[in-house]
């Protein structure tokens, strides 16, 4: 298995505070679509595969949150995931988890290890 490398995902300002964006990142040596959710100076990054079917969660590219901004929403069948840990709390894959990447904010940039 390839070594897990820390890479720069984006600048912090590339994600609106309270919003989300989609990117491509190296996960276990493979380029994968990921989502990044920003809450102030914290950013949560997950692989953009729904545990229900493996499909991307965003119908509108980069828009991963429900209207209230409280949860990650899968537009496929309405599953809701906690922003903080990617745990599904409602929908067909309740109890499952999004695949998280280690993400840190340093020097106004978001760094991920996948
Ligand atoms: S594909 Fe995500 S809830 Fe069905």
Coordinates of C-alpha atoms and ligand atoms in Angstrom, one line a residue:
X1 CA 0.0 0.0 0.0
X2 CA 1.4 3.4 -0.9
X3 CA 2.5 5.7 2.0
X4 CA -0.1 8.2 3.1
X5 CA 1.0 11.6 2.1
X6 CA -0.1 15.0 3.4
X7 CA -1.1 17.3 0.6
X8 CA -2.6 20.7 0.2
X9 CA -6.3 20.5 -0.6
X10 CA -7.1 24.2 -1.0
X11 CA -6.9 27.6 0.6
X12 CA -9.2 28.0 3.6
X13 CA -10.9 30.9 1.8
X14 CA -11.8 28.6 -1.1
X15 CA -14.6 27.3 1.1
X16 CA -17.2 29.7 2.4
X17 CA -17.6 29.6 6.2
X18 CA -20.6 27.4 6.9
X19 CA -20.4 26.0 3.3
X20 CA -18.9 23.2 1.4
X21 CA -16.9 22.4 -1.8
X22 CA -15.8 19.4 -3.8
X23 CA -12.2 18.6 -4.6
X24 CA -10.0 15.7 -5.8
X25 CA -7.5 14.3 -3.3
X26 CA -5.2 11.4 -3.1
X27 CA -6.7 8.6 -0.9
X28 CA -4.5 5.5 -0.4
X29 CA -2.6 6.6 -3.6
X30 CA -5.7 7.0 -5.7
X31 CA -7.3 10.3 -6.9
X32 CA -10.8 10.4 -5.4
X33 CA -13.6 13.0 -5.3
X34 CA -13.9 14.5 -1.8
X35 CA -16.1 17.0 0.0
X36 CA -14.8 19.6 2.4
X37 CA -17.2 21.2 4.9
X38 CA -16.0 24.4 6.6
X39 CA -17.1 25.5 10.1
X40 CA -15.1 28.6 11.0
X41 CA -11.4 27.6 11.2
X42 CA -12.3 23.9 11.1
X43 CA -12.6 21.8 7.9
X44 CA -14.0 18.3 7.7
X45 CA -13.1 16.2 4.6
X46 CA -14.8 13.0 3.4
X47 CA -14.7 10.9 0.3
X48 CA -17.6 11.8 -1.9
X49 CA -19.1 8.3 -1.9
X50 CA -22.5 7.6 -0.2
X51 CA -22.3 4.4 1.9
X52 CA -25.8 3.6 0.5
X53 CA -24.9 3.1 -3.2
X54 CA -21.4 4.5 -3.6
X55 CA -22.7 7.5 -5.6
X56 CA -21.6 11.1 -5.1
X57 CA -23.7 12.9 -2.5
X58 CA -24.0 16.3 -4.3
X59 CA -26.5 16.9 -7.0
X60 CA -25.3 20.5 -7.4
X61 CA -21.5 20.2 -7.5
X62 CA -20.0 21.3 -4.2
X63 CA -23.3 21.7 -2.3
X64 CA -23.2 19.1 0.4
X65 CA -25.3 20.5 3.2
X66 CA -29.0 20.5 4.0
X67 CA -30.9 23.8 3.8
X68 CA -30.4 24.4 7.5
X69 CA -26.6 23.8 7.2
X70 CA -26.7 21.4 10.1
X71 CA -25.9 18.1 8.3
X72 CA -24.3 16.7 5.2
X73 CA -27.2 15.7 2.8
X74 CA -27.0 12.9 0.2
X75 CA -29.3 14.1 -2.6
X76 CA -29.6 10.5 -3.8
X77 CA -32.1 9.3 -1.2
X78 CA -32.0 12.0 1.5
X79 CA -29.5 10.5 4.0
X80 CA -28.2 12.9 6.6
X81 CA -24.7 12.7 8.1
X82 CA -23.2 14.5 11.0
X83 CA -20.7 17.2 9.8
X84 CA -18.2 16.4 12.7
X85 CA -17.7 12.7 12.1
X86 CA -19.6 11.7 8.9
X87 CA -21.9 9.4 10.8
X88 CA -25.3 8.7 9.1
X89 CA -28.2 9.6 11.4
X90 CA -31.1 9.4 9.0
X91 CA -31.9 7.6 5.7
X92 CA -31.3 4.3 4.1
X93 CA -27.7 4.0 5.3
X94 CA -28.3 5.0 8.9
X95 CA -25.5 3.9 11.2
X96 CA -22.9 3.9 8.4
X97 CA -20.1 6.4 8.1
X98 CA -18.6 8.5 5.3
X99 CA -14.9 7.8 4.8
X100 CA -13.0 10.6 6.6
X101 CA -9.6 12.1 5.6
X102 CA -7.4 13.6 8.3
X103 CA -7.7 17.4 7.7
X104 CA -5.9 20.3 9.4
X105 CA -5.8 24.0 8.7
X106 CA -2.4 25.6 8.7
X107 CA -1.1 28.8 7.1
X108 CA -4.6 29.6 5.8
X109 CA -4.6 26.3 3.9
X110 CA -6.3 23.0 4.2
X111 CA -4.0 19.9 4.4
X112 CA -5.3 16.4 4.1
X113 CA -3.8 13.0 4.7
X114 CA -5.6 10.2 2.9
Ligands
LIG1 S1 -27.2 7.2 -2.5 FE1 -27.0 8.3 -0.7 S2 -28.9 7.9 0.3 FE2 -29.0 6.7 -1.4

